Amino acid sequence: MEFNSLIFLVFFTIFFLIYWALQPNGDGRVPPKLQLQNLWVLAASYLFYAWWDVRFLGLIILTTFSSYLFALIGHKRHRLLFTAANIILNLGILVVFKYFNFFSENLSRLCSVFGWNIGWIELDILLPVGISFYTFQAISYSIDTYRKDIEPTRDFIGFACFVAFFPQLVAGPIERSKELLPQMTSPRRWDYACAVEGLREVLWGLFRKVALADTIAVFVNHLYAEHHSSYSPMWGLMALLFALQIYFDFSGYSHIARGIARMLGVTLMVNFRVPLFSASTKEFWTRWHISLMTWFRDYLYFPLGGSQCNFSKWCRNILIVFTLSGLWHGASWNFIIWGIFLGVYICAEKVIFTQLKLDYKSKSVFRTMVTVSAAAFGLGIFRSQDITQVCDVALGSLPWLILFIFAGTAFAYIWQAMPRRWRSILLIVLLSAAVSLYAHFDVAEILAVVLKSAPLMLATLTLIVEWHTRKCNFALESMPASKIKRLSIYWILVLAIVFSVTESTQFIYFQF
Amino acid sequence: MHMWKSITLFVIRALLTAIPPLAVAAGMYIWLDPFGILDIGKTPSVPAYGITSSNKGIVSMRAIENGYDKYAYDSFIFGSSISIAYPAKEWAKYLPPGASPVHFDSSNEGAGSMNRKVQWLVRKGMPIHNAIVILSPKILEAPTIGSYIPYIDPPGIATGITSWWEWHYNYFKGFLSRDFYISYLPYLVNGQPVERTHTWIFEKQPIVYDPVLNEETVPEWEHTIDTNPEDFYKDHQLPSASSIRPHCSNAHRLTPDKIEAYENIAHIFSSQGTDFKIIIGPELDCDTISLSDLQELKRIFGAKNVYNYSTPTSGLVPVYTDYIDVRHYRPCLAKKILERTYKTL
């Protein structure tokens, strides 16, 4: 059941009305009505999850039971033992369902290099949707209780809701028990302003997913399916467009998840904070998929020593974190190579910044262009189907991305040098002239060119809006006071969504 | 404010905000009727060179509804677009005097759609005295329920309370699809397809349509192939001559749902005393029906009613100029097939 489907609209409308009908009074205890409301959340979450495949439910229920029980038992004695047991069990499930065939196949290949032809087992199993997300969320609970950051909860239904809360179940944000669990075990309050803000965020997320990501996907899929010559600029375009597609897709999902939760009186963490305007890759990864990166930071990077160690150990820590985060995305070499690339790049970036005495906090257009190009380069690898395509994309896109850095920087400086009031007019005139020339001044042809390139224009406009609203959690958080202006914005977004139906509708991150 | 009052206000405001843009989209759809399916009672036209998204299922259904009183159709050519190759007048030569043939085809018609059409005729009280069912190895793969808009059955042929909703929802979604309007809007402005747009929504064949027989012909193409085949095939990519090799597919294309649909058709034919033939036509790439599927069809319809021309033993040697593309053969080959089918009697 996709967020951008009609069936979800029906599901959520029914769920929403019954959810608030079961609203408890909130007298401090866990009142029977909260249990009833949570039971309703749990039933809806399991239905939502079972919509993909009812067999997936068994795993999530197992993860819920083990995490709940081991935390409670371990709280009394053998805390380390029970925490480790739960982590091993959950990671074991993840490994079997997600990585077993990958490791088995690669071990088999390795053995055949040495002349040992061993018939490795291959499991014929489905990869449960969102398994990496809820497994990491459950593990975070185990570690938090072990560290005594939180007390293990006795409210099983509330805990099950924490693991399976449907808005963030299949693609995050990966919530922390400290933040989400208390919201699940205590009464939520209806707040009109919060619900309106939630609905706005849903609208913003849907716009990003349907009107931007899905329409850009048409270009990306077309480019990836075509064969390009070694020096074709299409390689650079492919990488840049895919970076835009996955950004709008995943951030769109996160906004919808946050918006839905907000309408239910629950606050989820912000998962993206305008990453495409970062001045370094290090900064980029504090703004992109924040919930995953902070998970790795808190539960892996810090325990490894973080940055409180010498440079070589820091590099090792960074490489471990990013390689594992690559592996987290999928059992495939392109993800691992992507992770290693990011780790190496961040280490190299640190060396350059130290040598040139650059400040991480200071912004510059050139550095932003370098960061975006590095991200696009990495994501080009991420999108590749096999090692051959990884090499093709890497070699093919690199010169064009370097050109993009210099062209983009030059454009930005010319833009800044122009008189402020003439900038937009000049740009529109230049664009119109280019389109008209290209379409031989034929109205129907001009319309065709404009319609075909509309997703890219919309994406550019969205990025400009993002820059101007970068201090907000999402662009529609602060709206104009005028009702007419607000309505106009809503209607433009709804129309853009309605007129952007494409075949590609599944969120990219569901596969992880 | 009381919680429920506040929630009601929230829901109403959300609806009021969402409805105007949706109403604009729905209004445009109704006003433009881009697929020619909303004007109920009228036979949607099959344009010579324009939007192809007209669903042949609804064209066929309305043509038969509109012409039945006058022409008393009793002989039906069922099948996909491949069946267009069979001229109704040519088939009439093999039918008893007074028979009134008509095409009852739809795009990519598989067992499910054909079964629903036969049942529709029964519901309408239209007798089926004669029938030919045009199949091909590839068409046996067609799903029993089409999801792509040219393939879905119109309400009436598709029954059930959701059929009307599904039909219009799919078409409305088709209208809103970016791929559609980036071709359609410039077409509206220009009055003809614009080169720089995707052109999949435009019919490439200069079709001539006969509403009495519900028959589509492409005389311009026929003429080009007859007089200058090189020119024609230059624009229509066909497999190379060396790649045309008979290959018997072992794939079981007849799934249980398709078998059930064919059994229903056979049952209706039997109960009406229909004189029918099941013709499995050839394909240029020599794709053949599997033996098990052929036996299944013979079991369902009776061995004497099933004619397989997809295998090399049928004696039909693949000739380029008998085909428009890999799957669609020309009337000249269809005439030969009809002749062989009825000669064997």
mmCIF file of C-alpha atoms in Angstrom, chain A residues 349-482:
data_model
loop_
_atom_site.group_PDB
_atom_site.id
_atom_site.type_symbol
_atom_site.label_atom_id
_atom_site.label_comp_id
_atom_site.label_asym_id
_atom_site.label_seq_id
_atom_site.Cartn_x
_atom_site.Cartn_y
_atom_site.Cartn_z
ATOM 1 C CA GLU A 349 38.098 15.958 2.035
ATOM 2 C CA LYS A 350 39.358 16.250 5.596
ATOM 3 C CA VAL A 351 42.978 16.158 4.404
ATOM 4 C CA ILE A 352 42.287 18.902 1.845
ATOM 5 C CA PHE A 353 40.349 21.052 4.319
ATOM 6 C CA THR A 354 43.149 20.706 6.893
ATOM 7 C CA GLN A 355 45.908 21.439 4.411
ATOM 8 C CA LEU A 356 44.104 24.468 2.956
ATOM 9 C CA LYS A 357 42.920 25.553 6.432
ATOM 10 C CA LEU A 358 39.323 25.703 5.238
ATOM 11 C CA ASP A 359 36.481 26.076 7.653
ATOM 12 C CA TYR A 360 33.762 23.410 7.367
ATOM 13 C CA LYS A 361 31.151 25.956 8.410
ATOM 14 C CA SER A 362 31.853 28.597 5.784
ATOM 15 C CA LYS A 363 29.778 28.392 2.591
ATOM 16 C CA SER A 364 30.851 28.882 -0.980
ATOM 17 C CA VAL A 365 29.166 28.169 -4.285
ATOM 18 C CA PHE A 366 32.197 26.282 -5.564
ATOM 19 C CA ARG A 367 32.247 23.973 -2.556
ATOM 20 C CA THR A 368 28.520 23.375 -2.846
ATOM 21 C CA MET A 369 28.919 22.471 -6.520
ATOM 22 C CA VAL A 370 31.767 20.066 -5.631
ATOM 23 C CA THR A 371 29.643 18.481 -2.905
ATOM 24 C CA VAL A 372 26.595 18.053 -5.152
ATOM 25 C CA SER A 373 28.774 16.587 -7.906
ATOM 26 C CA ALA A 374 30.409 14.162 -5.480
ATOM 27 C CA ALA A 375 26.979 13.122 -4.226
ATOM 28 C CA ALA A 376 25.737 12.670 -7.808
ATOM 29 C CA PHE A 377 28.856 10.667 -8.677
ATOM 30 C CA GLY A 378 28.263 8.397 -5.691
ATOM 31 C CA LEU A 379 24.566 8.043 -6.411
ATOM 32 C CA GLY A 380 25.363 7.173 -10.024
ATOM 33 C CA ILE A 381 27.264 4.178 -8.623
ATOM 34 C CA PHE A 382 24.399 3.501 -6.210
ATOM 35 C CA ARG A 383 21.905 3.260 -9.096
ATOM 36 C CA SER A 384 24.072 0.924 -11.201
ATOM 37 C CA GLN A 385 22.939 -2.630 -11.832
ATOM 38 C CA ASP A 386 26.321 -4.370 -11.887
ATOM 39 C CA ILE A 387 30.063 -3.794 -11.675
ATOM 40 C CA THR A 388 30.345 -3.053 -15.401
ATOM 41 C CA GLN A 389 27.762 -0.299 -15.113
ATOM 42 C CA VAL A 390 29.484 1.025 -11.958
ATOM 43 C CA CYS A 391 32.683 1.469 -14.012
ATOM 44 C CA ASP A 392 30.811 2.949 -16.977
ATOM 45 C CA VAL A 393 28.929 5.461 -14.838
ATOM 46 C CA ALA A 394 32.002 6.400 -12.803
ATOM 47 C CA LEU A 395 34.271 6.919 -15.808
ATOM 48 C CA GLY A 396 31.579 8.421 -18.007
ATOM 49 C CA SER A 397 30.162 10.924 -15.532
ATOM 50 C CA LEU A 398 33.385 12.183 -13.918
ATOM 51 C CA PRO A 399 34.548 14.661 -16.633
ATOM 52 C CA TRP A 400 31.040 16.031 -17.060
ATOM 53 C CA LEU A 401 30.544 16.481 -13.344
ATOM 54 C CA ILE A 402 33.836 18.394 -13.181
ATOM 55 C CA LEU A 403 32.575 20.575 -16.030
ATOM 56 C CA PHE A 404 29.300 21.014 -14.143
ATOM 57 C CA ILE A 405 31.211 22.269 -11.085
ATOM 58 C CA PHE A 406 32.962 25.008 -13.059
ATOM 59 C CA ALA A 407 29.966 25.910 -15.240
ATOM 60 C CA GLY A 408 27.667 26.038 -12.209
ATOM 61 C CA THR A 409 30.085 28.146 -10.222
ATOM 62 C CA ALA A 410 30.584 30.539 -13.144
ATOM 63 C CA PHE A 411 26.830 30.844 -13.592
ATOM 64 C CA ALA A 412 26.359 31.566 -9.889
ATOM 65 C CA TYR A 413 28.972 34.336 -9.930
ATOM 66 C CA ILE A 414 27.477 35.920 -13.054
ATOM 67 C CA TRP A 415 24.054 35.675 -11.434
ATOM 68 C CA GLN A 416 25.279 37.376 -8.267
ATOM 69 C CA ALA A 417 26.991 40.099 -10.304
ATOM 70 C CA MET A 418 23.796 40.981 -12.164
ATOM 71 C CA PRO A 419 21.490 43.696 -10.810
ATOM 72 C CA ARG A 420 19.053 41.976 -8.462
ATOM 73 C CA ARG A 421 15.870 43.273 -10.103
ATOM 74 C CA TRP A 422 16.914 42.195 -13.630
ATOM 75 C CA ARG A 423 18.109 38.685 -12.801
ATOM 76 C CA SER A 424 14.821 36.802 -13.089
ATOM 77 C CA ILE A 425 13.597 38.781 -16.098
ATOM 78 C CA LEU A 426 16.869 38.207 -17.929
ATOM 79 C CA LEU A 427 16.790 34.495 -17.156
ATOM 80 C CA ILE A 428 13.188 34.138 -18.364
ATOM 81 C CA VAL A 429 13.959 36.091 -21.555
ATOM 82 C CA LEU A 430 17.043 33.976 -22.260
ATOM 83 C CA LEU A 431 15.218 30.718 -21.587
ATOM 84 C CA SER A 432 12.224 31.759 -23.709
ATOM 85 C CA ALA A 433 14.519 32.760 -26.575
ATOM 86 C CA ALA A 434 16.374 29.439 -26.382
ATOM 87 C CA VAL A 435 13.151 27.400 -26.321
ATOM 88 C CA SER A 436 11.620 29.432 -29.161
ATOM 89 C CA LEU A 437 14.704 29.032 -31.304
ATOM 90 C CA TYR A 438 14.862 25.308 -30.592
ATOM 91 C CA ALA A 439 11.158 24.938 -31.468
ATOM 92 C CA HIS A 440 11.411 27.109 -34.608
ATOM 93 C CA PHE A 441 8.967 29.672 -33.137
ATOM 94 C CA ASP A 442 6.071 27.237 -33.560
ATOM 95 C CA VAL A 443 3.527 27.571 -30.708
ATOM 96 C CA ALA A 444 2.658 23.857 -30.563
ATOM 97 C CA GLU A 445 6.335 22.912 -30.676
ATOM 98 C CA ILE A 446 7.164 25.427 -27.925
ATOM 99 C CA LEU A 447 4.346 23.964 -25.824
ATOM 100 C CA ALA A 448 5.725 20.473 -26.443
ATOM 101 C CA VAL A 449 9.234 21.491 -25.337
ATOM 102 C CA VAL A 450 7.905 23.270 -22.229
ATOM 103 C CA LEU A 451 5.710 20.309 -21.241
ATOM 104 C CA LYS A 452 8.538 17.838 -21.732
ATOM 105 C CA SER A 453 10.974 19.837 -19.654
ATOM 106 C CA ALA A 454 8.384 20.868 -17.019
ATOM 107 C CA PRO A 455 9.665 18.402 -14.357
ATOM 108 C CA LEU A 456 13.164 19.880 -14.562
ATOM 109 C CA MET A 457 11.828 23.429 -14.322
ATOM 110 C CA LEU A 458 9.649 22.433 -11.366
ATOM 111 C CA ALA A 459 12.621 20.744 -9.702
ATOM 112 C CA THR A 460 14.740 23.890 -10.126
ATOM 113 C CA LEU A 461 11.949 26.039 -8.711
ATOM 114 C CA THR A 462 11.562 23.660 -5.772
ATOM 115 C CA LEU A 463 15.280 23.872 -5.002
ATOM 116 C CA ILE A 464 15.066 27.678 -5.072
ATOM 117 C CA VAL A 465 12.082 27.566 -2.681
ATOM 118 C CA GLU A 466 14.046 25.147 -0.472
ATOM 119 C CA TRP A 467 16.956 27.548 -0.310
ATOM 120 C CA HIS A 468 14.701 30.414 0.730
ATOM 121 C CA THR A 469 12.961 28.304 3.382
ATOM 122 C CA ARG A 470 16.064 26.421 4.533
ATOM 123 C CA LYS A 471 15.516 27.318 8.170
ATOM 124 C CA CYS A 472 12.138 25.542 8.202
ATOM 125 C CA ASN A 473 11.605 21.798 8.553
ATOM 126 C CA PHE A 474 9.789 21.883 5.205
ATOM 127 C CA ALA A 475 8.943 24.602 2.707
ATOM 128 C CA LEU A 476 5.262 24.984 3.627
ATOM 129 C CA GLU A 477 5.935 25.304 7.343
ATOM 130 C CA SER A 478 5.645 29.068 7.204
ATOM 131 C CA MET A 479 2.829 30.117 4.907
ATOM 132 C CA PRO A 480 1.672 33.577 3.822
ATOM 133 C CA ALA A 481 -0.970 35.164 6.028
ATOM 134 C CA SER A 482 -3.211 35.861 3.043
#
